[in-house]
């Protein structure tokens, strides 16, 4: 047998950005063996006539750190052509961790990434201590390839314990954190992530640990990346304003490493900010340093109730309400004076995140039959029907329904003209799936299929070749993943094979596949025919194969250490 797998007659769009071409692709031992008009025999042949054969997509922004421990595919990633994922973003990782750190790490994941606590308690078998051991725990257990950043929150927790959420670090503590980052990079991490989002707190209301870090602490940790010449620096703040761009610029210059920041979005609350951000970061690139803004291809639609809403966290009284026991909270919402206070607070603060456009907040589910008339309406429409002010209407309807009413809103990504321009910028890295996070609020698994269907086919914002490049080789290059992201001989045989005329993401669906029967949202697609990892088909027309060919992707410091040991 010449090949293990032969992909016949497809149009190869190889990830480089060059024009696609008709060719067969032969795979042997998990690698691309040959490309061209191939005649050899194969254990399996796939007819790809009419389909595009692209490198598998690399989803660089996930929070699958926990989910991959019980779901080896990070479902629904393979349904969208994703063959590799990066986890450990936004400062959050499950390693390094001593036994005493575990619950504090869980506290951050539960609140920041909105993963149900019970799923983490039941689903995470803490078999590791170091970052390297955590990666080892995934080896041979995954259906997709996985790499990870080491999270500043875990590193700080490890060195400082509970004081990590209370104070700045001493020079000695910073030195110990540097050592942990060094060990993580040499253990395979693809970089470092940190979190300065002033809205990101633990389940107990305390700030996540990395928010207490000084600039000097973070710079010191980035110095380790510079020293090892390895890894990216990934950051998150609440809203990237112009002063943050100077900070990204500093991180990029000081470390010489690619910096990733969140995010470049169209925002109803600040409609011109995206242009100012892209203009503001251009000098960094012109000087030869890299600080890519992350951009989403889909509006960040969030589903929430007044049981669990985080959309109002920027307003202190609203946030306080959300931490009250539900009974007390309902009583508060029924009190006209409290509602007046909530209204005055929201209307009195400058617009930051929530847009206060009640016409853009939809009612997607009602609990009581008599309220069916409101389903599909906006809060503004519902308020008009009830003859109430929108905030009163939102809170009173929720109370009537025992806080079960489900609303949906998107603060970002609402203007397609602007999103199209953002996705075209060379300073932008598309794709913030956040897979594994906010599992009951929304899904963006389909960032890749939406990119190809909505933005490339329907709105024609760029050629297919360029979009594939952004989903594959661009990501691999930035993250130092050396053998993926291109269809070239010698590269890993990861493919997304799809119909460019039909590919698209479908609507989110509920499922109950998390540990302890927890509910969450998944997303399927159309037109994605085969997802292939290391030469083996893991997903065919939306059906998972059960095969686990995924590998752990370890960074260059690991490879350097391994080479030196030989
Ligand atoms: Zn994130």
Coordinates of C-alpha atoms and ligand atoms in Angstrom, one line a residue:
X1 CA 0.0 0.0 0.0
X2 CA 1.5 3.3 -1.1
X3 CA -0.6 5.5 1.2
X4 CA -2.7 5.1 4.4
X5 CA -5.1 7.7 3.0
X6 CA -5.5 9.2 -0.5
X7 CA -7.6 12.4 -0.9
X8 CA -8.5 12.5 -4.6
X9 CA -9.6 15.3 -6.9
X10 CA -10.0 18.2 -4.4
X11 CA -9.0 21.8 -4.7
X12 CA -6.0 22.2 -2.4
X13 CA -6.0 25.5 -0.6
X14 CA -2.8 25.0 1.2
X15 CA -2.8 27.7 3.9
X16 CA 0.0 29.8 2.4
X17 CA -2.5 32.3 0.8
X18 CA -1.4 31.2 -2.7
X19 CA -4.2 30.4 -5.3
X20 CA -5.8 27.0 -4.8
X21 CA -5.1 24.2 -7.3
X22 CA -6.5 20.8 -8.3
X23 CA -4.5 17.9 -6.7
X24 CA -4.6 14.6 -4.9
X25 CA -3.0 14.4 -1.4
X26 CA -1.3 11.2 -0.2
X27 CA -0.9 10.5 3.5
X28 CA 1.5 8.0 5.1
X29 CA 2.2 7.6 8.8
X30 CA 0.2 10.7 9.8
X31 CA 2.2 13.0 7.5
X32 CA 1.6 14.4 4.1
X33 CA 3.6 12.2 1.8
X34 CA 2.9 13.6 -1.7
X35 CA 0.8 16.1 -3.5
X36 CA -0.1 16.1 -7.2
X37 CA -1.7 13.6 -9.7
X38 CA -1.2 10.5 -7.6
X39 CA -1.8 6.9 -8.9
X40 CA -0.7 4.8 -5.9
X41 CA -2.8 2.5 -3.8
X42 CA -4.3 3.5 -0.5
X43 CA -6.0 1.8 2.5
X44 CA -8.7 4.5 2.3
X45 CA -9.5 6.9 -0.5
X46 CA -11.7 10.0 -0.1
X47 CA -13.3 11.4 -3.2
X48 CA -13.0 15.2 -2.7
X49 CA -14.3 16.3 -6.1
X50 CA -16.0 19.7 -5.7
X51 CA -14.5 20.1 -2.2
X52 CA -11.7 22.3 -0.8
X53 CA -8.9 20.5 0.9
X54 CA -7.4 22.9 3.5
X55 CA -5.1 22.4 6.4
X56 CA -7.1 21.7 9.6
X57 CA -8.1 24.9 11.4
X58 CA -6.2 25.9 14.5
X59 CA -8.5 27.4 17.2
X60 CA -6.1 29.5 19.2
X61 CA -8.5 30.8 21.8
X62 CA -10.2 28.1 23.8
X63 CA -10.8 27.3 27.4
X64 CA -10.9 23.5 26.9
X65 CA -8.5 22.9 29.7
X66 CA -11.1 21.0 31.7
X67 CA -13.5 19.8 28.9
X68 CA -10.7 17.8 27.1
X69 CA -10.3 15.7 30.2
X70 CA -13.8 14.2 29.7
X71 CA -14.5 15.1 26.0
X72 CA -11.4 14.2 23.9
X73 CA -12.8 16.1 20.9
X74 CA -13.6 19.4 22.6
X75 CA -17.0 19.0 20.9
X76 CA -18.1 20.8 18.8
X77 CA -14.6 21.7 17.4
X78 CA -14.3 18.9 14.8
X79 CA -17.7 19.8 13.3
X80 CA -16.1 23.0 12.1
X81 CA -12.9 21.7 10.7
X82 CA -10.8 22.4 13.8
X83 CA -8.0 19.9 14.2
X84 CA -5.9 21.8 16.7
X85 CA -6.7 23.9 19.7
X86 CA -4.8 26.1 22.1
X87 CA -6.1 26.3 25.7
X88 CA -4.9 28.1 28.8
X89 CA -6.0 31.5 27.6
X90 CA -6.9 34.6 29.7
X91 CA -4.6 33.6 32.6
X92 CA -6.5 30.5 33.4
X93 CA -5.0 27.0 33.5
X94 CA -5.3 23.9 35.6
X95 CA -1.5 23.7 36.1
X96 CA 0.8 24.2 37.8
X97 CA -1.3 23.4 40.9
X98 CA -0.6 21.9 44.3
X99 CA -3.5 20.1 46.0
X100 CA -4.2 23.1 48.1
X101 CA -4.5 25.4 45.0
X102 CA -7.1 23.3 43.2
X103 CA -10.3 24.8 44.6
X104 CA -9.1 28.4 44.1
X105 CA -8.3 27.6 40.5
X106 CA -11.8 26.1 40.1
X107 CA -13.3 29.3 41.7
X108 CA -11.7 31.4 38.8
X109 CA -12.9 29.0 36.1
X110 CA -16.4 28.8 37.5
X111 CA -17.0 32.6 37.4
X112 CA -14.7 33.9 34.6
X113 CA -15.4 31.1 32.1
X114 CA -18.8 30.3 33.4
X115 CA -18.2 26.5 33.6
X116 CA -20.6 24.8 36.0
X117 CA -18.8 24.0 39.3
X118 CA -20.3 20.5 39.5
X119 CA -18.9 19.6 36.1
X120 CA -15.4 20.7 37.2
X121 CA -15.7 18.9 40.5
X122 CA -16.8 15.6 38.9
X123 CA -14.9 15.9 35.6
X124 CA -11.3 17.0 36.5
X125 CA -9.1 14.2 37.8
X126 CA -6.3 16.1 39.4
X127 CA -3.4 13.8 38.5
X128 CA -0.8 16.5 37.9
X129 CA 1.3 19.1 39.7
X130 CA 3.5 20.7 37.1
X131 CA 2.4 22.1 33.7
X132 CA 4.4 19.3 32.0
X133 CA 2.5 16.7 33.9
X134 CA -0.8 18.2 32.9
X135 CA 0.1 18.1 29.2
X136 CA 1.3 14.5 29.7
X137 CA -2.1 13.6 31.2
X138 CA -3.7 14.5 27.8
X139 CA -1.1 12.6 25.7
X140 CA -2.8 9.7 23.9
X141 CA -6.2 10.7 25.3
X142 CA -7.3 13.3 22.7
X143 CA -9.0 13.3 19.3
X144 CA -7.7 16.7 18.3
X145 CA -4.3 18.2 18.7
X146 CA -3.9 20.3 21.8
X147 CA -1.4 22.9 23.0
X148 CA -1.6 25.3 25.9
X149 CA -0.4 28.5 27.4
X150 CA 0.5 28.6 31.1
X151 CA -1.8 30.9 33.1
X152 CA -0.6 33.7 35.3
X153 CA -3.5 33.1 37.7
X154 CA -2.3 29.5 38.5
X155 CA 1.3 30.6 38.6
X156 CA 0.5 33.3 41.1
X157 CA -1.7 31.1 43.2
X158 CA 1.0 28.5 43.3
X159 CA 3.6 30.9 44.7
X160 CA 1.5 33.2 46.9
X161 CA -1.5 31.1 47.9
X162 CA -4.6 33.1 49.0
X163 CA -2.5 36.2 49.2
X164 CA -2.3 36.1 45.4
X165 CA -5.8 37.7 45.3
X166 CA -4.8 40.3 47.9
X167 CA -1.5 42.0 47.2
X168 CA 1.5 42.7 44.9
X169 CA 4.3 40.2 44.9
X170 CA 7.7 40.5 46.6
X171 CA 10.9 40.3 44.4
X172 CA 11.5 36.8 45.8
X173 CA 7.9 35.7 44.8
X174 CA 8.4 37.1 41.3
X175 CA 11.6 35.1 40.9
X176 CA 9.7 31.9 41.9
X177 CA 7.0 32.7 39.4
X178 CA 9.6 33.2 36.7
X179 CA 11.0 29.7 37.6
X180 CA 7.5 28.2 37.2
X181 CA 7.0 29.9 33.8
X182 CA 10.4 28.6 32.7
X183 CA 9.5 25.1 33.8
X184 CA 6.1 25.3 32.0
X185 CA 7.7 26.5 28.7
X186 CA 10.4 23.8 29.0
X187 CA 7.5 21.4 29.8
X188 CA 5.8 22.3 26.5
X189 CA 3.7 25.4 27.0
X190 CA 3.2 27.6 23.9
X191 CA 3.4 30.8 25.9
X192 CA 2.0 32.8 28.9
X193 CA -1.5 34.2 29.4
X194 CA -2.5 36.9 31.8
X195 CA -5.8 38.6 32.8
X196 CA -6.3 42.2 33.8
X197 CA -10.1 42.3 33.1
X198 CA -11.5 44.4 35.9
X199 CA -14.7 42.4 35.6
X200 CA -13.0 39.1 36.0
X201 CA -13.4 37.7 39.5
X202 CA -13.6 34.4 41.3
X203 CA -16.8 32.7 42.3
X204 CA -16.4 34.3 45.8
X205 CA -16.2 37.8 44.3
X206 CA -12.5 38.3 44.8
X207 CA -10.4 39.5 41.8
X208 CA -8.6 36.8 39.8
X209 CA -5.0 36.6 41.0
X210 CA -3.3 38.1 38.0
X211 CA -5.2 41.4 38.4
X212 CA -3.1 42.1 41.5
X213 CA 0.2 41.8 39.5
X214 CA 2.2 45.0 38.8
X215 CA 3.5 45.8 35.4
X216 CA 7.0 44.8 36.6
X217 CA 5.8 41.4 37.7
X218 CA 4.3 40.7 34.2
X219 CA 7.4 42.1 32.4
X220 CA 9.6 39.8 34.5
X221 CA 7.5 36.8 33.5
X222 CA 7.7 37.9 29.8
X223 CA 11.5 38.1 30.2
X224 CA 11.5 34.4 30.6
X225 CA 9.9 34.0 27.2
X226 CA 12.5 36.3 25.7
X227 CA 15.3 34.4 27.4
X228 CA 14.0 31.0 26.0
X229 CA 13.1 32.7 22.7
X230 CA 9.7 30.9 22.9
X231 CA 6.0 31.5 23.2
X232 CA 3.3 34.1 22.9
X233 CA 2.0 36.5 25.5
X234 CA -1.8 36.5 25.6
X235 CA -3.7 39.2 27.5
X236 CA -7.3 40.2 28.3
X237 CA -8.5 43.5 29.7
X238 CA -12.1 44.6 30.1
X239 CA -12.1 46.9 27.1
X240 CA -8.9 47.8 25.1
X241 CA -8.6 51.5 25.2
X242 CA -5.8 53.5 23.7
X243 CA -3.7 53.5 26.8
X244 CA -3.6 49.7 26.7
X245 CA -2.1 49.7 23.3
X246 CA 1.1 51.3 24.8
X247 CA 1.2 48.4 27.3
X248 CA 0.9 45.8 24.5
X249 CA 3.6 47.7 22.6
X250 CA 5.9 47.5 25.7
X251 CA 5.2 43.8 26.1
X252 CA 6.0 43.1 22.4
X253 CA 9.2 45.2 22.4
X254 CA 10.5 44.0 25.7
X255 CA 10.0 40.3 25.0
X256 CA 10.4 40.2 21.2
X257 CA 7.5 37.7 21.3
X258 CA 4.1 37.9 19.6
X259 CA 1.5 39.6 21.9
X260 CA -2.2 38.8 21.6
X261 CA -4.8 41.2 22.9
X262 CA -8.5 41.3 23.2
X263 CA -10.1 42.5 21.3
X264 CA -10.9 44.4 18.1
X265 CA -14.7 44.4 17.8
X266 CA -17.4 46.6 16.6
X267 CA -19.1 47.8 19.8
X268 CA -22.4 49.5 20.0
X269 CA -21.2 51.4 23.1
X270 CA -18.1 52.7 21.3
X271 CA -18.6 52.5 17.5
X272 CA -15.3 54.1 16.4
X273 CA -13.0 52.4 18.9
X274 CA -12.0 49.6 16.5
X275 CA -10.5 52.1 14.0
X276 CA -8.6 53.9 16.8
X277 CA -7.3 50.6 18.0
X278 CA -6.0 49.5 14.6
X279 CA -4.5 52.9 13.9
X280 CA -3.0 52.8 17.4
X281 CA -1.3 49.5 17.0
X282 CA 0.1 50.1 13.5
X283 CA 3.3 51.8 14.8
X284 CA 4.2 48.7 16.8
X285 CA 4.1 46.6 13.6
X286 CA 5.9 49.3 11.5
X287 CA 8.8 49.1 14.0
X288 CA 9.0 45.3 13.6
X289 CA 7.1 44.2 16.7
X290 CA 3.9 42.1 16.9
X291 CA 0.8 42.7 18.9
X292 CA -2.2 41.1 17.2
X293 CA -5.7 42.1 18.2
X294 CA -8.1 39.1 18.4
X295 CA -11.4 39.5 16.4
X296 CA -14.5 37.4 16.4
X297 CA -16.3 36.4 13.2
X298 CA -19.7 36.2 15.0
X299 CA -21.6 38.6 17.2
X300 CA -21.0 37.6 20.7
X301 CA -24.5 36.6 21.5
X302 CA -25.0 35.9 25.2
X303 CA -28.1 34.1 26.6
X304 CA -28.8 35.0 30.2
X305 CA -31.4 35.2 32.9
X306 CA -31.6 37.4 36.0
X307 CA -30.4 34.2 37.9
X308 CA -27.0 34.2 36.2
X309 CA -26.5 37.4 34.2
X310 CA -23.0 38.8 34.0
X311 CA -23.9 41.5 31.3
X312 CA -24.5 44.1 34.0
X313 CA -21.3 43.5 36.0
X314 CA -20.0 46.9 35.1
X315 CA -22.7 48.5 37.3
X316 CA -21.8 48.0 41.0
X317 CA -25.3 47.8 42.4
X318 CA -26.5 45.4 39.7
X319 CA -23.4 43.3 40.3
X320 CA -24.1 43.2 44.1
X321 CA -27.7 42.2 43.3
X322 CA -26.5 39.2 41.3
X323 CA -24.6 37.9 44.3
X324 CA -27.6 38.1 46.6
X325 CA -29.6 34.9 47.3
X326 CA -32.3 34.5 44.7
X327 CA -35.2 35.1 47.2
X328 CA -33.7 38.4 48.4
X329 CA -32.8 39.4 44.9
X330 CA -36.4 38.9 43.7
X331 CA -37.7 41.0 46.6
X332 CA -35.2 43.7 45.7
X333 CA -36.3 43.7 42.1
X334 CA -40.0 44.1 43.2
X335 CA -39.1 47.2 45.2
X336 CA -39.7 50.4 43.1
X337 CA -37.0 52.3 45.0
X338 CA -34.4 49.7 44.3
X339 CA -35.4 49.6 40.6
X340 CA -35.1 53.4 40.5
X341 CA -31.6 53.2 42.0
X342 CA -30.6 50.5 39.4
X343 CA -32.0 52.7 36.6
X344 CA -30.2 55.8 37.8
X345 CA -26.9 54.0 38.2
X346 CA -27.1 52.5 34.7
X347 CA -28.1 55.7 33.0
X348 CA -25.6 57.8 35.0
X349 CA -22.4 55.9 34.0
X350 CA -20.4 56.4 30.8
X351 CA -21.0 53.6 28.3
X352 CA -18.4 50.9 28.6
X353 CA -19.6 47.4 27.7
X354 CA -23.4 47.1 27.9
X355 CA -25.0 49.2 25.2
X356 CA -28.3 50.0 26.9
X357 CA -30.1 49.5 23.7
X358 CA -33.2 47.6 24.9
X359 CA -34.3 47.2 21.3
X360 CA -31.2 44.9 20.9
X361 CA -32.0 42.7 23.9
X362 CA -34.2 39.8 22.8
X363 CA -36.5 37.6 24.9
X364 CA -35.7 34.1 23.7
X365 CA -37.6 32.0 26.2
X366 CA -40.4 32.6 28.7
X367 CA -41.4 30.3 31.6
X368 CA -45.1 31.0 31.8
X369 CA -47.7 30.4 29.0
X370 CA -49.3 33.8 29.4
X371 CA -46.0 35.4 28.6
X372 CA -45.6 33.6 25.3
X373 CA -46.7 36.9 23.6
X374 CA -43.3 38.3 24.6
X375 CA -41.2 35.5 23.1
X376 CA -39.1 36.8 20.1
X377 CA -39.7 40.4 21.1
X378 CA -37.1 42.9 22.3
X379 CA -37.2 44.2 25.9
X380 CA -38.1 47.6 24.4
X381 CA -41.1 46.0 22.6
X382 CA -42.2 44.0 25.7
X383 CA -41.9 47.1 27.9
X384 CA -44.1 49.1 25.4
X385 CA -46.7 46.3 25.4
X386 CA -46.8 46.4 29.2
X387 CA -46.7 50.2 29.4
X388 CA -43.6 50.1 31.6
X389 CA -40.1 51.5 31.5
X390 CA -37.7 48.8 30.0
X391 CA -35.7 48.3 33.2
X392 CA -38.9 47.8 35.2
X393 CA -40.2 45.5 32.5
X394 CA -37.0 43.4 32.4
X395 CA -36.9 43.0 36.2
X396 CA -40.7 42.5 36.8
X397 CA -41.1 40.0 34.1
X398 CA -38.1 38.1 35.5
X399 CA -39.6 38.1 39.0
X400 CA -43.0 36.9 37.7
X401 CA -41.2 34.0 36.0
X402 CA -39.1 33.1 39.0
X403 CA -36.0 34.5 37.1
X404 CA -36.4 31.8 34.4
X405 CA -36.9 34.2 31.5
X406 CA -34.0 33.8 29.0
X407 CA -32.7 36.9 27.3
X408 CA -30.1 37.2 24.5
X409 CA -28.0 40.2 23.7
X410 CA -24.7 41.0 21.9
X411 CA -22.6 44.0 22.8
X412 CA -20.2 43.5 20.0
X413 CA -20.1 42.5 16.3
X414 CA -23.4 44.0 15.4
X415 CA -22.3 46.1 12.3
X416 CA -21.4 43.8 9.4
X417 CA -19.6 46.6 7.4
X418 CA -17.2 47.2 10.3
X419 CA -16.7 43.5 11.1
X420 CA -15.7 42.9 7.5
X421 CA -13.1 45.6 7.7
X422 CA -11.7 44.4 11.0
X423 CA -11.3 40.8 9.6
X424 CA -9.3 42.1 6.7
X425 CA -6.7 43.9 8.9
X426 CA -3.2 42.3 8.9
X427 CA -2.9 43.2 12.6
X428 CA -5.9 41.1 13.5
X429 CA -6.1 37.4 14.3
X430 CA -9.6 36.1 13.7
X431 CA -11.2 33.4 15.9
X432 CA -12.2 33.7 19.5
X433 CA -14.2 30.6 19.9
X434 CA -13.8 30.6 23.7
X435 CA -14.7 26.9 23.3
X436 CA -15.1 25.3 26.7
X437 CA -16.3 28.5 28.3
X438 CA -19.6 30.3 28.9
X439 CA -21.1 26.9 28.1
X440 CA -24.6 27.8 29.0
X441 CA -24.5 31.4 27.7
X442 CA -23.5 31.1 24.1
X443 CA -21.3 29.3 21.5
X444 CA -18.8 30.4 19.0
X445 CA -17.5 27.0 17.9
X446 CA -18.5 28.0 14.4
X447 CA -16.1 31.0 14.0
X448 CA -14.4 29.1 11.2
X449 CA -17.5 27.9 9.3
X450 CA -19.0 31.4 9.8
X451 CA -15.9 33.0 8.4
X452 CA -16.0 30.8 5.3
X453 CA -19.8 30.9 4.8
X454 CA -20.9 34.4 5.8
X455 CA -17.8 36.5 5.3
X456 CA -16.0 34.8 2.4
X457 CA -18.9 33.3 0.3
X458 CA -21.8 35.7 1.1
X459 CA -20.1 39.0 1.8
X460 CA -16.9 38.4 -0.3
X461 CA -14.7 40.4 2.0
X462 CA -11.5 38.4 1.0
X463 CA -10.5 35.5 -1.3
X464 CA -11.0 32.0 0.2
X465 CA -7.2 31.5 0.1
X466 CA -6.6 34.4 2.4
X467 CA -9.3 33.3 4.9
X468 CA -7.8 29.8 5.0
X469 CA -4.4 31.3 5.6
X470 CA -5.8 33.3 8.6
X471 CA -7.4 30.1 10.0
X472 CA -4.3 28.0 9.6
X473 CA -0.7 29.0 8.8
X474 CA -1.0 32.5 10.3
X475 CA -2.0 30.9 13.7
X476 CA 0.7 28.2 13.4
X477 CA 3.3 30.8 12.7
X478 CA 2.4 33.1 15.6
X479 CA 2.2 30.2 18.1
X480 CA 5.4 28.5 16.9
X481 CA 3.6 25.3 15.8
X482 CA 6.1 24.2 13.3
X483 CA 4.7 21.3 11.4
X484 CA 1.0 22.2 11.0
X485 CA -1.0 24.8 9.2
X486 CA 0.1 24.0 5.6
X487 CA -0.7 21.3 3.1
X488 CA 2.9 20.5 2.2
X489 CA 4.9 17.3 2.1
X490 CA 6.3 16.5 5.5
X491 CA 3.6 18.4 7.4
X492 CA 1.2 16.7 9.7
X493 CA -1.8 15.3 7.9
X494 CA -4.5 17.6 9.4
X495 CA -7.3 18.6 7.0
X496 CA -10.6 20.3 6.8
X497 CA -12.4 19.1 3.7
X498 CA -15.5 21.1 2.9
X499 CA -17.9 22.4 0.2
X500 CA -17.2 26.1 -0.2
X501 CA -20.7 26.5 -1.7
X502 CA -22.6 25.3 1.4
X503 CA -20.3 25.6 4.4
X504 CA -21.9 27.5 7.3
X505 CA -22.5 27.2 11.0
X506 CA -25.8 26.2 12.4
X507 CA -27.7 27.5 15.4
X508 CA -26.7 26.5 18.9
X509 CA -28.4 23.5 20.4
X510 CA -28.7 22.3 24.0
X511 CA -27.2 19.0 25.1
X512 CA -26.6 17.3 28.4
X513 CA -23.1 15.8 27.9
X514 CA -21.1 17.5 30.6
X515 CA -20.2 15.7 33.8
X516 CA -23.0 15.3 36.3
X517 CA -25.5 15.6 33.5
X518 CA -24.9 19.3 33.2
X519 CA -26.6 21.1 30.3
X520 CA -24.6 23.2 27.8
X521 CA -24.8 24.5 24.3
X522 CA -23.2 22.9 21.3
X523 CA -23.1 23.9 17.6
X524 CA -23.1 21.9 14.4
X525 CA -22.3 23.0 10.8
X526 CA -23.2 22.2 7.2
X527 CA -20.8 21.6 4.4
X528 CA -17.9 20.4 6.5
X529 CA -17.5 16.8 5.1
X530 CA -14.3 15.5 6.7
X531 CA -12.1 16.6 9.6
X532 CA -8.8 14.6 9.6
X533 CA -6.2 14.6 12.4
X534 CA -2.8 13.2 11.8
X535 CA -4.1 11.2 8.8
X536 CA -7.1 9.8 10.6
X537 CA -10.8 10.8 10.0
X538 CA -12.2 12.0 13.3
X539 CA -15.4 13.6 11.9
X540 CA -17.4 12.7 8.8
X541 CA -20.5 14.7 7.8
X542 CA -20.9 15.7 11.5
X543 CA -20.4 12.2 13.0
X544 CA -17.5 11.7 15.3
X545 CA -15.5 8.5 14.6
X546 CA -14.4 7.6 18.2
X547 CA -10.7 7.5 17.0
X548 CA -8.2 9.4 19.2
X549 CA -5.3 10.5 16.9
X550 CA -4.7 13.9 18.5
X551 CA -1.3 14.9 19.8
X552 CA 0.0 17.3 22.4
X553 CA 1.6 20.3 20.6
X554 CA 4.6 21.3 22.7
X555 CA 6.6 24.5 22.2
X556 CA 10.1 25.2 21.0
X557 CA 11.6 25.4 24.5
X558 CA 10.5 21.8 25.1
X559 CA 11.9 20.7 21.8
X560 CA 15.2 22.5 22.5
X561 CA 15.4 20.8 25.9
X562 CA 14.6 17.4 24.4
X563 CA 17.2 17.9 21.7
X564 CA 19.8 18.9 24.3
X565 CA 19.1 15.8 26.3
X566 CA 19.9 13.4 23.4
Ligands
LIG1 ZN1 -10.7 33.7 26.9

